Amino acid sequence: MSRFLRDPLVHFLAAGLLMFGGYMALNPHGSAEDDPSRIVVDRPALLEFLQFRTKAFEPERANALLDAMGPRELDSLIRDYAREEALYREATALGLDKSDYVIKRRLVQTVEFVAGNASAPLTVNDAGLNNYFAAHKDRYAEPATITFTHVFFDAGQGRDVASGRAAKALAAMNGRQVAFADAPGWGDRFAYNLNYVDRPMDAVAGHFGDNFTQQLFALKAEPERWQGPLESAYGFHLVMVTARKDLVFPPLEEIKDRVREDYMADLATERRDELIDDMLKHYEVEVTLDRRGAVKAAAR
């Protein structure tokens, strides 16, 4: 008996019955099946309508809002409700609820939501949390970042020419102690930015390419010295690196709440998928697929 009560499928069915009971309580007069031409506007119907409209599923608040409405506001709410109900009945009469894929997805999402909340409350102990963090440590890594400015030398006139210009400018700029802010007065126009602040490797690579990025992140931060030239797909660059942070793996104690949330979310997803897999076992899936003129039929 106790095993039966712990079965997730039993929890799901119980949740489904509760939802159905709640729906029947909020819709005591039935719907179009009883009298398609009659729209009953009562308090439960308006409260449900009001909560969906305000996207706030708080019955007490909805009751207060409804009672505080003036005559004109209440008439408007009733008119909107009746209009929506009439259009819904027209749509179902046309069979749109059976053929519209958006509606189908919405129903699927509703069942997924119920399945995700049908299991017993999740609990996480320290041992489980430690194991989860160890297995997903890379997810919480803080990426290496770099802050730099650069002076670009276009390879449009030849890579040797650009490389020579960059080498000559490097000596001149360090000799004159050209500052970070004075970089725009040197080199050629670059398609992207001149200054990059706390940028991770993938962002830098998106503008300069992998080869340049690997060279750049190998440099030390030297706020008063120009370094290079570094080669990219566009030409050569002199760079001044003012800050660089290495890849950091924060300890669990610093991010414990975030890790616990992720762990519980993953557990809930895992339980939901197990429950849906159990449901799928009750169906026979017949595949009839026409490919290149040949009909293949299989059952599983």
PDB file of C-alpha atoms in Angstrom, residues 30-261:
ATOM      1  CA  GLY A  30     -21.161  23.483 -17.462  1.00  0.00           C
ATOM      2  CA  SER A  31     -20.370  24.943 -20.837  1.00  0.00           C
ATOM      3  CA  ALA A  32     -21.430  24.730 -24.434  1.00  0.00           C
ATOM      4  CA  GLU A  33     -22.313  21.059 -24.100  1.00  0.00           C
ATOM      5  CA  ASP A  34     -25.340  22.000 -21.966  1.00  0.00           C
ATOM      6  CA  ASP A  35     -26.619  24.944 -23.967  1.00  0.00           C
ATOM      7  CA  PRO A  36     -24.243  26.410 -26.539  1.00  0.00           C
ATOM      8  CA  SER A  37     -26.304  29.573 -26.902  1.00  0.00           C
ATOM      9  CA  ARG A  38     -26.374  30.396 -23.178  1.00  0.00           C
ATOM     10  CA  ILE A  39     -23.439  32.137 -21.519  1.00  0.00           C
ATOM     11  CA  VAL A  40     -23.667  32.174 -17.743  1.00  0.00           C
ATOM     12  CA  VAL A  41     -21.779  35.021 -16.097  1.00  0.00           C
ATOM     13  CA  ASP A  42     -21.516  34.324 -12.392  1.00  0.00           C
ATOM     14  CA  ARG A  43     -19.021  35.188  -9.695  1.00  0.00           C
ATOM     15  CA  PRO A  44     -16.772  32.094 -10.067  1.00  0.00           C
ATOM     16  CA  ALA A  45     -16.587  32.639 -13.832  1.00  0.00           C
ATOM     17  CA  LEU A  46     -15.660  36.315 -13.469  1.00  0.00           C
ATOM     18  CA  LEU A  47     -13.118  35.578 -10.738  1.00  0.00           C
ATOM     19  CA  GLU A  48     -11.365  33.029 -12.920  1.00  0.00           C
ATOM     20  CA  PHE A  49     -11.513  35.385 -15.919  1.00  0.00           C
ATOM     21  CA  LEU A  50     -10.173  38.249 -13.834  1.00  0.00           C
ATOM     22  CA  GLN A  51      -7.236  36.224 -12.532  1.00  0.00           C
ATOM     23  CA  PHE A  52      -6.172  35.168 -16.013  1.00  0.00           C
ATOM     24  CA  ARG A  53      -6.526  38.726 -17.288  1.00  0.00           C
ATOM     25  CA  THR A  54      -4.417  40.190 -14.470  1.00  0.00           C
ATOM     26  CA  LYS A  55      -2.009  37.211 -14.538  1.00  0.00           C
ATOM     27  CA  ALA A  56      -2.250  37.144 -10.752  1.00  0.00           C
ATOM     28  CA  PHE A  57      -3.689  33.904  -9.441  1.00  0.00           C
ATOM     29  CA  GLU A  58      -4.631  35.165  -6.019  1.00  0.00           C
ATOM     30  CA  PRO A  59      -8.320  34.458  -5.249  1.00  0.00           C
ATOM     31  CA  GLU A  60      -8.518  36.918  -2.366  1.00  0.00           C
ATOM     32  CA  ARG A  61      -7.086  39.730  -4.467  1.00  0.00           C
ATOM     33  CA  ALA A  62      -9.444  38.870  -7.339  1.00  0.00           C
ATOM     34  CA  ASN A  63     -12.419  38.928  -4.950  1.00  0.00           C
ATOM     35  CA  ALA A  64     -11.363  42.356  -3.681  1.00  0.00           C
ATOM     36  CA  LEU A  65     -10.888  43.706  -7.224  1.00  0.00           C
ATOM     37  CA  LEU A  66     -14.291  42.420  -8.314  1.00  0.00           C
ATOM     38  CA  ASP A  67     -16.096  43.906  -5.329  1.00  0.00           C
ATOM     39  CA  ALA A  68     -14.374  47.271  -5.766  1.00  0.00           C
ATOM     40  CA  MET A  69     -15.437  47.686  -9.411  1.00  0.00           C
ATOM     41  CA  GLY A  70     -17.836  50.448 -10.342  1.00  0.00           C
ATOM     42  CA  PRO A  71     -20.869  49.768 -12.607  1.00  0.00           C
ATOM     43  CA  ARG A  72     -19.125  50.763 -15.830  1.00  0.00           C
ATOM     44  CA  GLU A  73     -15.995  48.765 -15.056  1.00  0.00           C
ATOM     45  CA  LEU A  74     -18.082  45.717 -14.128  1.00  0.00           C
ATOM     46  CA  ASP A  75     -20.146  46.007 -17.338  1.00  0.00           C
ATOM     47  CA  SER A  76     -16.930  46.171 -19.338  1.00  0.00           C
ATOM     48  CA  LEU A  77     -15.574  43.056 -17.592  1.00  0.00           C
ATOM     49  CA  ILE A  78     -18.814  41.152 -18.225  1.00  0.00           C
ATOM     50  CA  ARG A  79     -18.834  42.216 -21.882  1.00  0.00           C
ATOM     51  CA  ASP A  80     -15.210  41.062 -22.326  1.00  0.00           C
ATOM     52  CA  TYR A  81     -15.961  37.755 -20.655  1.00  0.00           C
ATOM     53  CA  ALA A  82     -19.050  37.128 -22.798  1.00  0.00           C
ATOM     54  CA  ARG A  83     -17.165  38.124 -25.959  1.00  0.00           C
ATOM     55  CA  GLU A  84     -14.292  35.754 -25.196  1.00  0.00           C
ATOM     56  CA  GLU A  85     -16.649  32.904 -24.277  1.00  0.00           C
ATOM     57  CA  ALA A  86     -18.668  33.382 -27.488  1.00  0.00           C
ATOM     58  CA  LEU A  87     -15.524  33.384 -29.638  1.00  0.00           C
ATOM     59  CA  TYR A  88     -14.234  30.309 -27.840  1.00  0.00           C
ATOM     60  CA  ARG A  89     -17.488  28.463 -28.536  1.00  0.00           C
ATOM     61  CA  GLU A  90     -17.378  29.500 -32.190  1.00  0.00           C
ATOM     62  CA  ALA A  91     -13.799  28.210 -32.438  1.00  0.00           C
ATOM     63  CA  THR A  92     -14.651  24.855 -30.843  1.00  0.00           C
ATOM     64  CA  ALA A  93     -17.733  24.540 -33.057  1.00  0.00           C
ATOM     65  CA  LEU A  94     -15.419  24.921 -36.060  1.00  0.00           C
ATOM     66  CA  GLY A  95     -13.099  22.261 -34.608  1.00  0.00           C
ATOM     67  CA  LEU A  96     -10.182  24.666 -34.275  1.00  0.00           C
ATOM     68  CA  ASP A  97      -9.356  23.227 -30.851  1.00  0.00           C
ATOM     69  CA  LYS A  98      -8.574  19.911 -32.532  1.00  0.00           C
ATOM     70  CA  SER A  99      -6.566  21.173 -35.495  1.00  0.00           C
ATOM     71  CA  ASP A 100      -4.687  24.213 -34.158  1.00  0.00           C
ATOM     72  CA  TYR A 101      -1.110  23.264 -33.270  1.00  0.00           C
ATOM     73  CA  VAL A 102      -0.735  26.199 -30.857  1.00  0.00           C
ATOM     74  CA  ILE A 103      -3.673  24.868 -28.817  1.00  0.00           C
ATOM     75  CA  LYS A 104      -2.193  21.368 -28.937  1.00  0.00           C
ATOM     76  CA  ARG A 105       1.125  22.659 -27.580  1.00  0.00           C
ATOM     77  CA  ARG A 106      -0.682  24.581 -24.865  1.00  0.00           C
ATOM     78  CA  LEU A 107      -2.469  21.415 -23.707  1.00  0.00           C
ATOM     79  CA  VAL A 108       0.801  19.479 -23.777  1.00  0.00           C
ATOM     80  CA  GLN A 109       2.478  22.176 -21.677  1.00  0.00           C
ATOM     81  CA  THR A 110      -0.375  22.019 -19.176  1.00  0.00           C
ATOM     82  CA  VAL A 111       0.057  18.250 -18.734  1.00  0.00           C
ATOM     83  CA  GLU A 112       3.842  18.701 -18.451  1.00  0.00           C
ATOM     84  CA  PHE A 113       3.248  21.293 -15.745  1.00  0.00           C
ATOM     85  CA  VAL A 114       0.915  18.968 -13.853  1.00  0.00           C
ATOM     86  CA  ALA A 115       3.390  16.086 -14.208  1.00  0.00           C
ATOM     87  CA  GLY A 116       6.205  18.293 -12.909  1.00  0.00           C
ATOM     88  CA  ASN A 117       4.215  19.106  -9.793  1.00  0.00           C
ATOM     89  CA  ALA A 118       2.704  15.680  -9.190  1.00  0.00           C
ATOM     90  CA  SER A 119       5.688  14.176  -7.413  1.00  0.00           C
ATOM     91  CA  ALA A 120       6.356  14.361  -3.687  1.00  0.00           C
ATOM     92  CA  PRO A 121       8.169  17.534  -2.527  1.00  0.00           C
ATOM     93  CA  LEU A 122      11.838  17.475  -3.396  1.00  0.00           C
ATOM     94  CA  THR A 123      14.417  17.405  -0.638  1.00  0.00           C
ATOM     95  CA  VAL A 124      18.141  17.907  -1.046  1.00  0.00           C
ATOM     96  CA  ASN A 125      20.762  16.837   1.486  1.00  0.00           C
ATOM     97  CA  ASP A 126      24.355  18.066   1.709  1.00  0.00           C
ATOM     98  CA  ALA A 127      25.846  14.885   0.253  1.00  0.00           C
ATOM     99  CA  GLY A 128      23.600  15.077  -2.790  1.00  0.00           C
ATOM    100  CA  LEU A 129      24.351  18.764  -3.222  1.00  0.00           C
ATOM    101  CA  ASN A 130      28.113  18.157  -3.048  1.00  0.00           C
ATOM    102  CA  ASN A 131      27.902  15.380  -5.634  1.00  0.00           C
ATOM    103  CA  TYR A 132      25.791  17.544  -7.926  1.00  0.00           C
ATOM    104  CA  PHE A 133      28.219  20.464  -7.664  1.00  0.00           C
ATOM    105  CA  ALA A 134      31.212  18.227  -8.370  1.00  0.00           C
ATOM    106  CA  ALA A 135      29.507  16.853 -11.482  1.00  0.00           C
ATOM    107  CA  HIS A 136      28.507  20.308 -12.789  1.00  0.00           C
ATOM    108  CA  LYS A 137      31.416  22.427 -11.611  1.00  0.00           C
ATOM    109  CA  ASP A 138      32.117  23.827 -15.087  1.00  0.00           C
ATOM    110  CA  ARG A 139      28.615  25.323 -15.190  1.00  0.00           C
ATOM    111  CA  TYR A 140      29.528  27.737 -12.396  1.00  0.00           C
ATOM    112  CA  ALA A 141      32.966  28.757 -13.652  1.00  0.00           C
ATOM    113  CA  GLU A 142      33.494  32.496 -13.973  1.00  0.00           C
ATOM    114  CA  PRO A 143      35.207  32.960 -17.353  1.00  0.00           C
ATOM    115  CA  ALA A 144      38.553  34.615 -17.856  1.00  0.00           C
ATOM    116  CA  THR A 145      38.145  38.242 -18.940  1.00  0.00           C
ATOM    117  CA  ILE A 146      40.403  40.951 -20.264  1.00  0.00           C
ATOM    118  CA  THR A 147      40.366  44.732 -20.592  1.00  0.00           C
ATOM    119  CA  PHE A 148      42.402  46.203 -23.442  1.00  0.00           C
ATOM    120  CA  THR A 149      42.613  48.752 -26.205  1.00  0.00           C
ATOM    121  CA  HIS A 150      44.290  48.213 -29.572  1.00  0.00           C
ATOM    122  CA  VAL A 151      45.704  49.989 -32.593  1.00  0.00           C
ATOM    123  CA  PHE A 152      44.925  48.330 -35.911  1.00  0.00           C
ATOM    124  CA  PHE A 153      47.074  48.073 -39.070  1.00  0.00           C
ATOM    125  CA  ASP A 154      45.073  46.954 -42.087  1.00  0.00           C
ATOM    126  CA  ALA A 155      46.504  44.102 -44.195  1.00  0.00           C
ATOM    127  CA  GLY A 156      44.715  45.411 -47.287  1.00  0.00           C
ATOM    128  CA  GLN A 157      48.036  46.561 -48.786  1.00  0.00           C
ATOM    129  CA  GLY A 158      49.786  43.325 -47.890  1.00  0.00           C
ATOM    130  CA  ARG A 159      50.485  41.562 -44.608  1.00  0.00           C
ATOM    131  CA  ASP A 160      54.228  42.349 -44.722  1.00  0.00           C
ATOM    132  CA  VAL A 161      53.486  46.054 -45.101  1.00  0.00           C
ATOM    133  CA  ALA A 162      51.004  45.996 -42.215  1.00  0.00           C
ATOM    134  CA  SER A 163      53.391  44.028 -40.002  1.00  0.00           C
ATOM    135  CA  GLY A 164      56.210  46.495 -40.722  1.00  0.00           C
ATOM    136  CA  ARG A 165      54.017  49.505 -39.954  1.00  0.00           C
ATOM    137  CA  ALA A 166      52.890  47.896 -36.680  1.00  0.00           C
ATOM    138  CA  ALA A 167      56.467  47.143 -35.573  1.00  0.00           C
ATOM    139  CA  LYS A 168      57.545  50.711 -36.301  1.00  0.00           C
ATOM    140  CA  ALA A 169      54.538  52.159 -34.456  1.00  0.00           C
ATOM    141  CA  LEU A 170      55.198  49.907 -31.446  1.00  0.00           C
ATOM    142  CA  ALA A 171      58.602  51.448 -30.892  1.00  0.00           C
ATOM    143  CA  ALA A 172      57.268  54.962 -31.387  1.00  0.00           C
ATOM    144  CA  MET A 173      54.259  54.568 -29.087  1.00  0.00           C
ATOM    145  CA  ASN A 174      56.253  53.040 -26.255  1.00  0.00           C
ATOM    146  CA  GLY A 175      58.974  55.646 -26.772  1.00  0.00           C
ATOM    147  CA  ARG A 176      56.460  58.482 -26.461  1.00  0.00           C
ATOM    148  CA  GLN A 177      54.528  56.663 -23.708  1.00  0.00           C
ATOM    149  CA  VAL A 178      51.254  56.950 -25.608  1.00  0.00           C
ATOM    150  CA  ALA A 179      48.428  56.436 -23.116  1.00  0.00           C
ATOM    151  CA  PHE A 180      45.398  54.125 -23.337  1.00  0.00           C
ATOM    152  CA  ALA A 181      43.097  57.041 -24.172  1.00  0.00           C
ATOM    153  CA  ASP A 182      45.312  58.289 -27.024  1.00  0.00           C
ATOM    154  CA  ALA A 183      45.145  55.076 -29.070  1.00  0.00           C
ATOM    155  CA  PRO A 184      42.553  56.467 -31.566  1.00  0.00           C
ATOM    156  CA  GLY A 185      45.231  58.777 -33.007  1.00  0.00           C
ATOM    157  CA  TRP A 186      47.231  55.850 -34.348  1.00  0.00           C
ATOM    158  CA  GLY A 187      46.768  53.122 -36.982  1.00  0.00           C
ATOM    159  CA  ASP A 188      43.847  52.406 -39.314  1.00  0.00           C
ATOM    160  CA  ARG A 189      40.093  52.300 -38.853  1.00  0.00           C
ATOM    161  CA  PHE A 190      38.834  49.001 -37.415  1.00  0.00           C
ATOM    162  CA  ALA A 191      35.423  47.514 -38.154  1.00  0.00           C
ATOM    163  CA  TYR A 192      34.588  46.858 -34.493  1.00  0.00           C
ATOM    164  CA  ASN A 193      35.614  48.571 -31.250  1.00  0.00           C
ATOM    165  CA  LEU A 194      38.832  50.127 -30.010  1.00  0.00           C
ATOM    166  CA  ASN A 195      38.298  49.476 -26.298  1.00  0.00           C
ATOM    167  CA  TYR A 196      37.110  46.241 -24.688  1.00  0.00           C
ATOM    168  CA  VAL A 197      36.292  46.092 -20.978  1.00  0.00           C
ATOM    169  CA  ASP A 198      36.054  42.803 -19.018  1.00  0.00           C
ATOM    170  CA  ARG A 199      35.384  40.801 -22.154  1.00  0.00           C
ATOM    171  CA  PRO A 200      35.457  36.964 -22.080  1.00  0.00           C
ATOM    172  CA  MET A 201      37.349  34.933 -24.651  1.00  0.00           C
ATOM    173  CA  ASP A 202      34.358  34.074 -26.811  1.00  0.00           C
ATOM    174  CA  ALA A 203      33.384  37.742 -27.150  1.00  0.00           C
ATOM    175  CA  VAL A 204      36.913  38.741 -28.168  1.00  0.00           C
ATOM    176  CA  ALA A 205      37.141  35.806 -30.589  1.00  0.00           C
ATOM    177  CA  GLY A 206      33.905  36.941 -32.206  1.00  0.00           C
ATOM    178  CA  HIS A 207      35.640  40.185 -33.313  1.00  0.00           C
ATOM    179  CA  PHE A 208      39.266  39.135 -33.792  1.00  0.00           C
ATOM    180  CA  GLY A 209      39.320  35.362 -34.328  1.00  0.00           C
ATOM    181  CA  ASP A 210      40.686  32.500 -32.237  1.00  0.00           C
ATOM    182  CA  ASN A 211      44.377  32.967 -33.067  1.00  0.00           C
ATOM    183  CA  PHE A 212      44.439  36.603 -31.958  1.00  0.00           C
ATOM    184  CA  THR A 213      42.434  35.764 -28.821  1.00  0.00           C
ATOM    185  CA  GLN A 214      44.799  33.005 -27.742  1.00  0.00           C
ATOM    186  CA  GLN A 215      47.766  35.373 -28.139  1.00  0.00           C
ATOM    187  CA  LEU A 216      45.983  38.176 -26.299  1.00  0.00           C
ATOM    188  CA  PHE A 217      44.988  36.127 -23.259  1.00  0.00           C
ATOM    189  CA  ALA A 218      48.593  34.885 -22.948  1.00  0.00           C
ATOM    190  CA  LEU A 219      49.803  38.454 -22.336  1.00  0.00           C
ATOM    191  CA  LYS A 220      50.253  40.002 -18.917  1.00  0.00           C
ATOM    192  CA  ALA A 221      48.420  43.160 -17.904  1.00  0.00           C
ATOM    193  CA  GLU A 222      50.801  46.089 -18.348  1.00  0.00           C
ATOM    194  CA  PRO A 223      48.762  49.321 -18.259  1.00  0.00           C
ATOM    195  CA  GLU A 224      51.583  51.542 -19.502  1.00  0.00           C
ATOM    196  CA  ARG A 225      53.086  49.420 -22.256  1.00  0.00           C
ATOM    197  CA  TRP A 226      52.022  48.574 -25.779  1.00  0.00           C
ATOM    198  CA  GLN A 227      52.504  44.927 -26.782  1.00  0.00           C
ATOM    199  CA  GLY A 228      52.425  43.021 -30.049  1.00  0.00           C
ATOM    200  CA  PRO A 229      51.995  43.072 -32.914  1.00  0.00           C
ATOM    201  CA  LEU A 230      49.303  40.366 -32.702  1.00  0.00           C
ATOM    202  CA  GLU A 231      47.966  38.996 -35.972  1.00  0.00           C
ATOM    203  CA  SER A 232      44.268  38.635 -36.757  1.00  0.00           C
ATOM    204  CA  ALA A 233      42.380  37.794 -39.940  1.00  0.00           C
ATOM    205  CA  TYR A 234      42.230  41.552 -40.726  1.00  0.00           C
ATOM    206  CA  GLY A 235      45.820  42.577 -40.121  1.00  0.00           C
ATOM    207  CA  PHE A 236      48.023  43.370 -37.112  1.00  0.00           C
ATOM    208  CA  HIS A 237      47.240  44.942 -33.754  1.00  0.00           C
ATOM    209  CA  LEU A 238      49.214  46.649 -31.029  1.00  0.00           C
ATOM    210  CA  VAL A 239      47.476  46.098 -27.697  1.00  0.00           C
ATOM    211  CA  MET A 240      47.603  47.652 -24.238  1.00  0.00           C
ATOM    212  CA  VAL A 241      46.219  45.230 -21.640  1.00  0.00           C
ATOM    213  CA  THR A 242      45.143  47.046 -18.489  1.00  0.00           C
ATOM    214  CA  ALA A 243      43.447  44.152 -16.623  1.00  0.00           C
ATOM    215  CA  ARG A 244      43.086  40.409 -16.904  1.00  0.00           C
ATOM    216  CA  LYS A 245      41.172  37.947 -14.752  1.00  0.00           C
ATOM    217  CA  ASP A 246      41.817  34.221 -14.909  1.00  0.00           C
ATOM    218  CA  LEU A 247      39.134  31.542 -15.040  1.00  0.00           C
ATOM    219  CA  VAL A 248      37.692  31.072 -11.534  1.00  0.00           C
ATOM    220  CA  PHE A 249      35.800  28.148 -10.030  1.00  0.00           C
ATOM    221  CA  PRO A 250      33.942  29.574  -7.025  1.00  0.00           C
ATOM    222  CA  PRO A 251      33.631  27.291  -3.993  1.00  0.00           C
ATOM    223  CA  LEU A 252      30.267  25.744  -3.257  1.00  0.00           C
ATOM    224  CA  GLU A 253      29.782  27.797  -0.089  1.00  0.00           C
ATOM    225  CA  GLU A 254      29.748  31.042  -2.111  1.00  0.00           C
ATOM    226  CA  ILE A 255      27.021  29.901  -4.528  1.00  0.00           C
ATOM    227  CA  LYS A 256      25.182  27.311  -2.471  1.00  0.00           C
ATOM    228  CA  ASP A 257      21.694  28.776  -2.980  1.00  0.00           C
ATOM    229  CA  ARG A 258      22.102  28.932  -6.745  1.00  0.00           C
ATOM    230  CA  VAL A 259      23.453  25.387  -6.925  1.00  0.00           C
ATOM    231  CA  ARG A 260      20.577  24.097  -4.757  1.00  0.00           C
ATOM    232  CA  GLU A 261      18.025  25.755  -7.072  1.00  0.00           C
TER     233      GLU A 261
END
